[in-house]
Coordinates of C-alpha atoms in Angstrom, one line a residue:
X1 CA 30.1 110.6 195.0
X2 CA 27.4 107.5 194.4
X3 CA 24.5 108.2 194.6
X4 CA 22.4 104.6 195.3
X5 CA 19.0 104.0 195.3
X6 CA 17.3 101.9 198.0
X7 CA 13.4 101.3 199.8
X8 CA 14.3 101.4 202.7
X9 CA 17.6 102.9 205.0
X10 CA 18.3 102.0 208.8
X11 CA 20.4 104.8 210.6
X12 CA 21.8 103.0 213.3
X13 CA 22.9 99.2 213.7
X14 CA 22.6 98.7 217.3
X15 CA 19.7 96.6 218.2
X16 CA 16.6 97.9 217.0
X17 CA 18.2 99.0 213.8
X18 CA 20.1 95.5 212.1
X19 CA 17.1 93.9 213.3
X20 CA 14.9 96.3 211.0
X21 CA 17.3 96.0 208.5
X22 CA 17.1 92.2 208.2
X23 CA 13.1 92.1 209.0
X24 CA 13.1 94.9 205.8
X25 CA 15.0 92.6 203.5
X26 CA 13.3 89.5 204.4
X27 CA 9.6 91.1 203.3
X28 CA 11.5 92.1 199.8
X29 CA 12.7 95.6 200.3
X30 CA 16.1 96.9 199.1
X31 CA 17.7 97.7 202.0
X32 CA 20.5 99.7 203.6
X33 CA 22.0 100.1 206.7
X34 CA 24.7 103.0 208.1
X35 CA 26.7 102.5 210.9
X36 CA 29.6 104.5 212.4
X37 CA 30.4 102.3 215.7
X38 CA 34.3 101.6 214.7
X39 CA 36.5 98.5 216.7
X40 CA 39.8 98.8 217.8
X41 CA 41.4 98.5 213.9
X42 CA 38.7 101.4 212.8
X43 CA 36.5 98.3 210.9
X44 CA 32.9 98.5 211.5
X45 CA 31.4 96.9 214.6
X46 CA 27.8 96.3 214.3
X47 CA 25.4 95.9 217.1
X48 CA 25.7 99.5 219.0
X49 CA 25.6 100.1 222.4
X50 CA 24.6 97.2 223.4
X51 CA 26.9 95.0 221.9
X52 CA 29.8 97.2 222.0
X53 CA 29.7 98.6 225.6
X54 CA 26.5 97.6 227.0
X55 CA 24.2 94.5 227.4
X56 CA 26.9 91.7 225.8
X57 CA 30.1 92.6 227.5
X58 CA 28.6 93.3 230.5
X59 CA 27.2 90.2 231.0
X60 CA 30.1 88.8 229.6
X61 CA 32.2 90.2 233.0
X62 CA 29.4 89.8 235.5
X63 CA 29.7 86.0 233.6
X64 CA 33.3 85.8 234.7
X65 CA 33.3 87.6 237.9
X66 CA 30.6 85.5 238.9
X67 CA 32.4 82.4 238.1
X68 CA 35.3 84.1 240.1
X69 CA 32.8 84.7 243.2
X70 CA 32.0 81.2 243.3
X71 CA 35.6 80.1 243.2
X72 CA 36.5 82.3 246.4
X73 CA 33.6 81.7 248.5
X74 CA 31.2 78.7 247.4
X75 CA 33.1 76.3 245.7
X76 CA 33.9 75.0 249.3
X77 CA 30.4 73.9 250.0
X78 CA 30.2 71.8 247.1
X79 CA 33.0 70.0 248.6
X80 CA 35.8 71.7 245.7
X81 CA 38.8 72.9 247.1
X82 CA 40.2 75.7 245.4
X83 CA 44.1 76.6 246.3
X84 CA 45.9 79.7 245.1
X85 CA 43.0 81.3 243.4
X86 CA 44.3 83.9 240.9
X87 CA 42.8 86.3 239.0
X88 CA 43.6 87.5 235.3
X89 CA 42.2 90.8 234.5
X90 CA 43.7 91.3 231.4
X91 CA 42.5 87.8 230.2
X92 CA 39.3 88.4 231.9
X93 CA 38.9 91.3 229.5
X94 CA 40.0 89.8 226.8
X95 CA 37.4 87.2 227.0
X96 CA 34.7 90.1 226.8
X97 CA 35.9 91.7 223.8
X98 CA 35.9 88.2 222.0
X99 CA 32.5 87.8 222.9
X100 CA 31.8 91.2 221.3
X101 CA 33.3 90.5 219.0
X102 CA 31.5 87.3 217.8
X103 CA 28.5 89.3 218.0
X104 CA 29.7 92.1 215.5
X105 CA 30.7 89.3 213.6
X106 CA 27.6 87.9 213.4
X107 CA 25.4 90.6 212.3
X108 CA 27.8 91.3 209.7
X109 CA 27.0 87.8 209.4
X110 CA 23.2 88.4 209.0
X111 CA 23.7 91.2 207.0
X112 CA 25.2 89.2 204.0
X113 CA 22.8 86.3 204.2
X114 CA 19.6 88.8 204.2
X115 CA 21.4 90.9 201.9
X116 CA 21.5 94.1 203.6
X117 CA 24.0 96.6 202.5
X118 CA 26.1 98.5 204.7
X119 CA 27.7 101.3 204.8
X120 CA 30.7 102.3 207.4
X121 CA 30.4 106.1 208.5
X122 CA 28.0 108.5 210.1
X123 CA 24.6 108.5 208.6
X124 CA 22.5 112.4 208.2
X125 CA 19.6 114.0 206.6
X126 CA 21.2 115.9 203.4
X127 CA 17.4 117.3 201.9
X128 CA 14.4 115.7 200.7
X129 CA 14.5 114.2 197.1
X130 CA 12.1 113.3 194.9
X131 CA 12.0 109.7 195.9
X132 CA 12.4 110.5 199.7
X133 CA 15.5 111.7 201.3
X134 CA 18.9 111.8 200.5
X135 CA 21.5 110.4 203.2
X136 CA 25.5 111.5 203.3
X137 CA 27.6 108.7 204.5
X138 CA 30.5 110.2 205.9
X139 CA 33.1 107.7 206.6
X140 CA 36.3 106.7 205.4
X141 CA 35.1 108.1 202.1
X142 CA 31.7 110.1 201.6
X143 CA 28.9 108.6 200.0
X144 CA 25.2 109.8 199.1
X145 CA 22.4 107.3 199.5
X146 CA 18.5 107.9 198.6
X147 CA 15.7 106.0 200.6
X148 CA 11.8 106.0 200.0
X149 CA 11.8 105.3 203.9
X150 CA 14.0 105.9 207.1
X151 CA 14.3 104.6 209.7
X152 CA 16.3 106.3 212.7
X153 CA 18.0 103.5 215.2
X154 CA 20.5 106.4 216.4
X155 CA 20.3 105.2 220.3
X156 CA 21.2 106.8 223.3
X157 CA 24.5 108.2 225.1
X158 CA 25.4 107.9 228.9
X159 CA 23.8 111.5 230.6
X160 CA 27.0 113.0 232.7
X161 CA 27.2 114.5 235.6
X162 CA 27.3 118.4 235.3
X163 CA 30.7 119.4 236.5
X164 CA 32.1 115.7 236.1
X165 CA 32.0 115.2 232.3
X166 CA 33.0 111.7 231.7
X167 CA 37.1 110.8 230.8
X168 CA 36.9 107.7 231.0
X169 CA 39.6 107.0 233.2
X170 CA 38.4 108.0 236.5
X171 CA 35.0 109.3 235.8
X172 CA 33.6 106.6 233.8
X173 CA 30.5 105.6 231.8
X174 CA 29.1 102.4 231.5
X175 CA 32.3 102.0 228.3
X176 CA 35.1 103.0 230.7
X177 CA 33.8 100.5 233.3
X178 CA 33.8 97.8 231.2
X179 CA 37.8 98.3 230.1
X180 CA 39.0 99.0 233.8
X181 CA 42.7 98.0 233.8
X182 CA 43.2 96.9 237.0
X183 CA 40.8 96.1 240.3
X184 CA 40.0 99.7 241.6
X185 CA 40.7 99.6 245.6
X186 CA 37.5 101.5 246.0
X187 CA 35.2 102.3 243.5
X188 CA 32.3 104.8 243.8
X189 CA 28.8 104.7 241.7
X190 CA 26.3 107.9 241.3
X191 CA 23.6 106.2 240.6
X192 CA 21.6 102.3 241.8
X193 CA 19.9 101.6 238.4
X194 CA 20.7 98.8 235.8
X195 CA 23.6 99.8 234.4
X196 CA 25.5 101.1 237.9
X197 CA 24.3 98.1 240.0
X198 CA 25.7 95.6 237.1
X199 CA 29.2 97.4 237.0
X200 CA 29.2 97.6 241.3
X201 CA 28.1 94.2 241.0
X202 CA 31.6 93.4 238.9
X203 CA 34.1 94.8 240.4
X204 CA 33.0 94.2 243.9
X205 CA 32.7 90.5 243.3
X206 CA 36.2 91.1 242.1
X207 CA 37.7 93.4 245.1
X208 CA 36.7 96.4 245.1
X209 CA 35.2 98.1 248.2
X210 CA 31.5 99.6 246.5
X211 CA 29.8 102.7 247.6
X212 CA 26.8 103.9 245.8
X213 CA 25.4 107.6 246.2
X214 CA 21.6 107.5 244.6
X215 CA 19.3 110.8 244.9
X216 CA 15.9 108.9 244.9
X217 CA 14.8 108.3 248.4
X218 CA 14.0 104.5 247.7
X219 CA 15.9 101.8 246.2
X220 CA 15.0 100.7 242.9
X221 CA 11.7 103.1 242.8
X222 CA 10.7 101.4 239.3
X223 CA 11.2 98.0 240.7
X224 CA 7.8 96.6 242.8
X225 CA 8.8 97.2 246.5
X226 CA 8.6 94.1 248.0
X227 CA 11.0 93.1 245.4
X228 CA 13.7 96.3 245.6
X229 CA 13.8 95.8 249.3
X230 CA 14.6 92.0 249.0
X231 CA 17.4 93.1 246.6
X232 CA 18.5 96.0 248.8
X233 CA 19.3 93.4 251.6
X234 CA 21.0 91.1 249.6
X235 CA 23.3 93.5 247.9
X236 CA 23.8 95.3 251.4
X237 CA 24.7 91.6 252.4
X238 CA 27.3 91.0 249.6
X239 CA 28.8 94.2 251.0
X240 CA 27.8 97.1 248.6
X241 CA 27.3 100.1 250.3
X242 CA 24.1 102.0 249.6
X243 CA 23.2 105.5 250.1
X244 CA 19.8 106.9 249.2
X245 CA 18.7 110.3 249.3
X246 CA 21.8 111.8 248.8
X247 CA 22.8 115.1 247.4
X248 CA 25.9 114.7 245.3
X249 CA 27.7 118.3 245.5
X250 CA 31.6 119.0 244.0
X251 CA 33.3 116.1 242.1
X252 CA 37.3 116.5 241.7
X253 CA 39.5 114.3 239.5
X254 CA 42.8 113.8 240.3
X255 CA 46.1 111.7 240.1
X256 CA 45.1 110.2 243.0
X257 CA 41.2 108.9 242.0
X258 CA 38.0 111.1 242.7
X259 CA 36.7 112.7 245.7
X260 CA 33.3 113.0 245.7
X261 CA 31.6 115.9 248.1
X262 CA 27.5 114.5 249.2
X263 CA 25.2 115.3 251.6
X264 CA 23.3 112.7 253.3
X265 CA 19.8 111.8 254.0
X266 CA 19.8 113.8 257.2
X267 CA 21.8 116.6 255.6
X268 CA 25.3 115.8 256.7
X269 CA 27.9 116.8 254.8
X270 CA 30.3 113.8 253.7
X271 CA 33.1 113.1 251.7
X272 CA 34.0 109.6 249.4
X273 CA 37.4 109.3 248.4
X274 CA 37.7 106.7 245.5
X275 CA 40.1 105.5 243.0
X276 CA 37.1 105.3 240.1
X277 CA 33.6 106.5 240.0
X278 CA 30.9 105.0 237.5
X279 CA 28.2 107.9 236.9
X280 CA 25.1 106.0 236.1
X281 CA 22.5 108.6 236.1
X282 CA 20.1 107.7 232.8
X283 CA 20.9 108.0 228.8
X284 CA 20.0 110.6 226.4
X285 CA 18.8 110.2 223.4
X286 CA 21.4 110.6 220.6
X287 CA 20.5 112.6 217.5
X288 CA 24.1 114.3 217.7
X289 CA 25.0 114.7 213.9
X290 CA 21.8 113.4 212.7
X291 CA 21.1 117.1 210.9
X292 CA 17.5 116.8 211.8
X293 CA 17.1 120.1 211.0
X294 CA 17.7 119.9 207.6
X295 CA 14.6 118.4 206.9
X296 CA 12.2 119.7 209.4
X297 CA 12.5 116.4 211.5
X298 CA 10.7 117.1 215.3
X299 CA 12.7 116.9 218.3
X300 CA 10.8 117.1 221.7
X301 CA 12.2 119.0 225.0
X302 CA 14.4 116.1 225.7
X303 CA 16.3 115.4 222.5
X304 CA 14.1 112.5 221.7
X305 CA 12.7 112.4 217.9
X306 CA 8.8 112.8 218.4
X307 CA 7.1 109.9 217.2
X308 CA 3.1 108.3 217.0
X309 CA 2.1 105.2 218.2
X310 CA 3.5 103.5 215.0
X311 CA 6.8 105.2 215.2
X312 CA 5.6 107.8 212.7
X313 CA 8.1 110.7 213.0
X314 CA 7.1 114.1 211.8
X315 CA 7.8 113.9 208.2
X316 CA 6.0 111.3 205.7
X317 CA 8.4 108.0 205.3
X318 CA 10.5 108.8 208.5
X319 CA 10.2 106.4 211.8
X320 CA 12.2 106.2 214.0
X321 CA 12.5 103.3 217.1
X322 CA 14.9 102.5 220.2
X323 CA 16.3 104.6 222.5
X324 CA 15.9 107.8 220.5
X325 CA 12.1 107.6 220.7
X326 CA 9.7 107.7 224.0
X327 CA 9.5 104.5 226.1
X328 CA 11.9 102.4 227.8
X329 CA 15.4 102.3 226.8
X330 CA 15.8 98.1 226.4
X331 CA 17.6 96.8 223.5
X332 CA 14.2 94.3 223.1
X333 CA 12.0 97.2 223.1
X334 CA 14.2 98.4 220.0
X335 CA 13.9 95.0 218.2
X336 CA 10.2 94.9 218.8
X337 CA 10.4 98.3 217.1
X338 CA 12.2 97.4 214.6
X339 CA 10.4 94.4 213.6
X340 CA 6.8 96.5 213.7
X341 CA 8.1 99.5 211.6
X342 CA 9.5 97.4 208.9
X343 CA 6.4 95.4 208.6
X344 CA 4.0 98.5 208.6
X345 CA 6.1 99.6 206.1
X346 CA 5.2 96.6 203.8
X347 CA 1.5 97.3 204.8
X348 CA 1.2 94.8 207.1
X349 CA 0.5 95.3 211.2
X350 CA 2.9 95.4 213.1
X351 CA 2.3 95.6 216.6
X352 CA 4.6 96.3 220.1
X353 CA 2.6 95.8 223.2
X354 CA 4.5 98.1 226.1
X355 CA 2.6 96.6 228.7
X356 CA 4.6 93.2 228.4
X357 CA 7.9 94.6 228.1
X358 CA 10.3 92.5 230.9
X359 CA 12.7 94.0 232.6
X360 CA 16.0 92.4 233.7
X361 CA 18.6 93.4 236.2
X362 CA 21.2 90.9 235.5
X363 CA 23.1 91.4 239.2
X364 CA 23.3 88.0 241.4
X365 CA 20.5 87.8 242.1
X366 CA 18.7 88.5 239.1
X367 CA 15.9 90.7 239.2
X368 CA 13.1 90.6 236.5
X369 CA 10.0 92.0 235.8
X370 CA 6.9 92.8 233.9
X371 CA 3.3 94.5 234.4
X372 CA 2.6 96.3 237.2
X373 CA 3.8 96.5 240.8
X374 CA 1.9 96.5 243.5
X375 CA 2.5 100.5 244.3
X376 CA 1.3 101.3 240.7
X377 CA -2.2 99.1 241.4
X378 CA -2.4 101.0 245.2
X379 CA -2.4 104.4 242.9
X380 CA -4.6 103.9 240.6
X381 CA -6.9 101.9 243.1
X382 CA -7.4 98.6 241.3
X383 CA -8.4 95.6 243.3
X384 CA -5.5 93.1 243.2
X385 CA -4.9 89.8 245.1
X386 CA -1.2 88.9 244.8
X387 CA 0.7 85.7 246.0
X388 CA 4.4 84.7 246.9
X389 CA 6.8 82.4 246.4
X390 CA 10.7 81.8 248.4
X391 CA 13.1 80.5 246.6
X392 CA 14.3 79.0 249.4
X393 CA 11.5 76.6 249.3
X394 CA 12.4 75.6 246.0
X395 CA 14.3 72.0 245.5
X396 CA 16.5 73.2 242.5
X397 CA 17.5 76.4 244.1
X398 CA 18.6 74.3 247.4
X399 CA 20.5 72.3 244.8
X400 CA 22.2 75.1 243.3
X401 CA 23.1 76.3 246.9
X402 CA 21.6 79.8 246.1
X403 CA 18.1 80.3 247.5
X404 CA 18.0 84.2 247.7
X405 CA 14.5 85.7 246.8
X406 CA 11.0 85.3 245.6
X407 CA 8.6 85.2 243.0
X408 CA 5.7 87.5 243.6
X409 CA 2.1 87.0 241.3
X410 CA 0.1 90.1 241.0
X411 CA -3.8 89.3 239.6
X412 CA -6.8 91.1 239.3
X413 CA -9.3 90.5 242.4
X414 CA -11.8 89.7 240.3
X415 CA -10.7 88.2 237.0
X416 CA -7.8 87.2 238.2
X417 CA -6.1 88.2 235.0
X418 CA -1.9 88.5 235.6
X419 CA -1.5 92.2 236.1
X420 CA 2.3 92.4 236.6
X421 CA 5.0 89.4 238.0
X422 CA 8.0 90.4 239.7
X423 CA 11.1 88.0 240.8
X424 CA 14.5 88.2 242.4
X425 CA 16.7 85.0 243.0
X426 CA 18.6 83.2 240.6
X427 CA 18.4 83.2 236.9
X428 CA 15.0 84.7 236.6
X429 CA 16.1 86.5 233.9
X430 CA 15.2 83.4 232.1
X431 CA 11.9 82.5 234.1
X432 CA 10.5 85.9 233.2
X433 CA 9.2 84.9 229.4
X434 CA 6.9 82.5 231.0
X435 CA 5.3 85.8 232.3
X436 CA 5.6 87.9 229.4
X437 CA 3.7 85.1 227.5
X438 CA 0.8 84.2 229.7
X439 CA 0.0 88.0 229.9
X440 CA 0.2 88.2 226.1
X441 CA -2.7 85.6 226.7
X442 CA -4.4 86.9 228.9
X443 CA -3.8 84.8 231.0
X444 CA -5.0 84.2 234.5
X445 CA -2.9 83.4 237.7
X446 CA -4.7 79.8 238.2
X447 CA -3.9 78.8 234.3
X448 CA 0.4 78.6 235.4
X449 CA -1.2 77.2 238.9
X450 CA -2.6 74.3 236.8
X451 CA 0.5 74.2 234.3
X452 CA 3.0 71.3 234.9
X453 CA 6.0 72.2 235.7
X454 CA 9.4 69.9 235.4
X455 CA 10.7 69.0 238.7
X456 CA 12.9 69.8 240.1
X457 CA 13.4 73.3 238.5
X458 CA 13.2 77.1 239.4
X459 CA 10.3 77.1 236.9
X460 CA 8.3 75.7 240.2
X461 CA 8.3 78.8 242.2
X462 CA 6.4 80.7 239.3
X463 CA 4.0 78.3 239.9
X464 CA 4.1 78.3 243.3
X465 CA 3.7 81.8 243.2
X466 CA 0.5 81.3 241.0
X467 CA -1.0 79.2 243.2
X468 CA 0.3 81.4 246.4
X469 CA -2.9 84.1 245.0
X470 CA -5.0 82.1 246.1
X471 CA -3.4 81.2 248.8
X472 CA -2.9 77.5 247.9
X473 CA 0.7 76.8 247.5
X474 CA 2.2 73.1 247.9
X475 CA 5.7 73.6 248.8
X476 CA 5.6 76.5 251.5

């Protein structure tokens, strides 16, 4: 058994962790990354979570099945006859694992030109040594490594339902809905946030009949509410079924699919029969293995590793970042991370600014935000002016033959700093930067007012939007 010296070791190559590794090795450091996250031949597949089974192959099938949509039901109106349309799942599938598998590729990739070394196998706390902790490597063969720092980038796993634990073949997580074999007849989701309206979204664009059972009250609480009820109609318009303030009782798994026991809002009882159900009911954080305790490492109530503001952990020369810490769980949050603790490590300031983290829902429409909402403002008791946009005022969205949604400014009343912008139409997953950056600024809603924007583009109804706080827009 090796022992190998190094600055610095990442636990964890999803996101937040190659991205520390490669940020490490660019300021000078000798620098290590483990990794367990195995392909289909057992070789090592890079990127975690969310390259594995979350954020790239999903978009990778809500890619196709979108492209699938459009072939059934739009194509026509763009004078494109379509006869016979087909569809092949398997190759559908297929596709998404390449694309996975050009990432992993890639950060292997990155790994060699930063030169990061990695090791294959699950990474834990053996003791503290002299020149800061010693690492077992327990994969095909096991290895000891010794780091001055550590950085955990151990991620999260999918939170079950008690009494339903997940098997992947009718109760799924967000992996087993990404490899279902065939087009479920009717397909049930516990849970309306990112992750269970991106799968509905998938497979009921493909066929399947879509029922979600959420226990919140409201759609999309976290999402501003002019927004989640804009969303709410069009997804109720696609034809997914939504349920909210449901009580979800006995789940059975049988031969036959999964029958799912609920109680409505008014306290009916009610059954749903389905051939699959997606439980999509938050992550924990994964320290599973991690042998924290060998080293006095602080875990709080939730499993999560206690951390400062800098992503100190507990013990001198241990940070940790990602999903295993506080804060959202967003692969970009974990880069940001990433990027800050290896450049604090070299002395230097790294800095993460939470209040400009966007969020995305990539369903069709998008929806994407960052800053506040308008409920959030009403609590606290801020002054706020806010101005909308439609997309269905917007030349390029006419163009594109998809005007759902809105762009929706939120500034201060007096200063009229940006405070939080919120969106739901098409592609504003990619409109959303212009956001995160003007509030970086500081940037007031009447600078992107009296920014030039290309026309015609969907760019215009974030400025029209702008404008729209002061209740000055052109185009609507």
């Amino acid at each position: 058994m090796s022992n190998k010296q190094f600055d610095v070791i990442v636990i964890g190559g999803g996101p937040g962790g190659y991205v520390a590794a490669i940020r490490a090795a660019q300021l000078g450091f000798n620098v290590a990354c483990v990794d367990e996250w195995k392909n289909a031949k057992g070789g090592p597949a890079l990127g975690g979570t969310c390259t594995n089974i979350g954020c790239i192959p999903s978009k990778a099938l809500l890619q196709s099945s979108e492209n699938y949509d459009h072939a059934g039901h739009h194509f026509a109106d763009h004078g494109i006859k379509v006869e016979g349309l087909s569809l092949d799942l398997a190759k559908m599938l297929a596709r998404k694992d390449a694309v996975v598998k050009q990432n992993n590729d890639g950060i292997v990739y990155l790994f060699k030109k930063n030169k990061v070394t990695f090791f294959h196998g699950r990474g834990s706390f053996v003791k503290a040594a002299e020149a800061g902790y010693e690492i077992k490597v327990a994969g095909t063969a096991e290895e000891s490594i010794s780091g001055k720092h550590i950085i955990l980038a151990t991620g999260s796993n999918p939170r079950p339902l008690p009494g339903a634990d997940f098997d992947e073949e009718n109760i799924l997580s967000n992996d087993g809905a990404l490899r279902i074999a065939g087009v479920p007849k009717k397909l049930g989701l516990i849970g309306s946030g990112v992750i269970g309206l991106e799968m509905g979204s998938v497979w009921r664009r493909l066929g399947a009949e879509v029922t979600v059972l959420e226990a919140l009250p409201t759609f999309l609480g976290a999402v501003d509410e002019q927004i989640a009820k804009e969303a709410h109609k069009a997804f109720t318009k696609q034809g997914l079924k939504i349920e909210l303030g449901v009580k979800v009782g006995e789940v059975k798994s049988g031969k036959k699919g999964v029958s799912v026991a609920w109680t409505n809002a008014k306290g009916e009882a009610q059954t749903l029969e389905v051939d699959k159900l997606i439980v999509s009911i938050g992550r924990v954080p994964n320290t599973i293995g991690l042998n924290a305790e060998a080293v006095g490492l602080k875990l709080d109530e939730r499993g999560s590793i206690m951390v400062d503001d800098e992503c100190k952990t507990s013990l001198p020369n241990v940070w940790a970042i990602g999903d295993v810490v506080r804060g959202p769980m967003l692969a970009h949050k974990a880069e940001e991370e990433g990027v800050a603790v290896a450049e604090r490590i070299a002395g230097q300031h790294g800095h993460v600014n939470f209040n400009t983290i966007p969020w995305v829902i990539y369903t069709s429409p998008e929806i994407a935000w960052v800053g506040q909402t308008e409920q959030q403002l009403k609590a606290e008791g801020r002054a706020y002016k806010a101005g909308t946009f439609p997309f269905m005022a917007n030349g390029r969205a006419r163009a594109l033959g998809d005007t759902t949604g809105l762009v929706k400014f939120i500034a201060d009343a007096t200063t009229d700093e940006i405070l939080g912008v919120h969106m739901v139409g098409p592609m504003v997953s990619e409109l959303i930067s212009e956001a995160v950056v003007a509030m970086e600024f500081k940037a007031s809603a009447e600078d992107i007012a009296r920014i030039c924007h290309a026309h015609p583009s969907l760019s215009e109804a974030t400025k029209e939007a702008a404008l729209a706080v002061d209740k000055r827009t052109l185009n609507f």
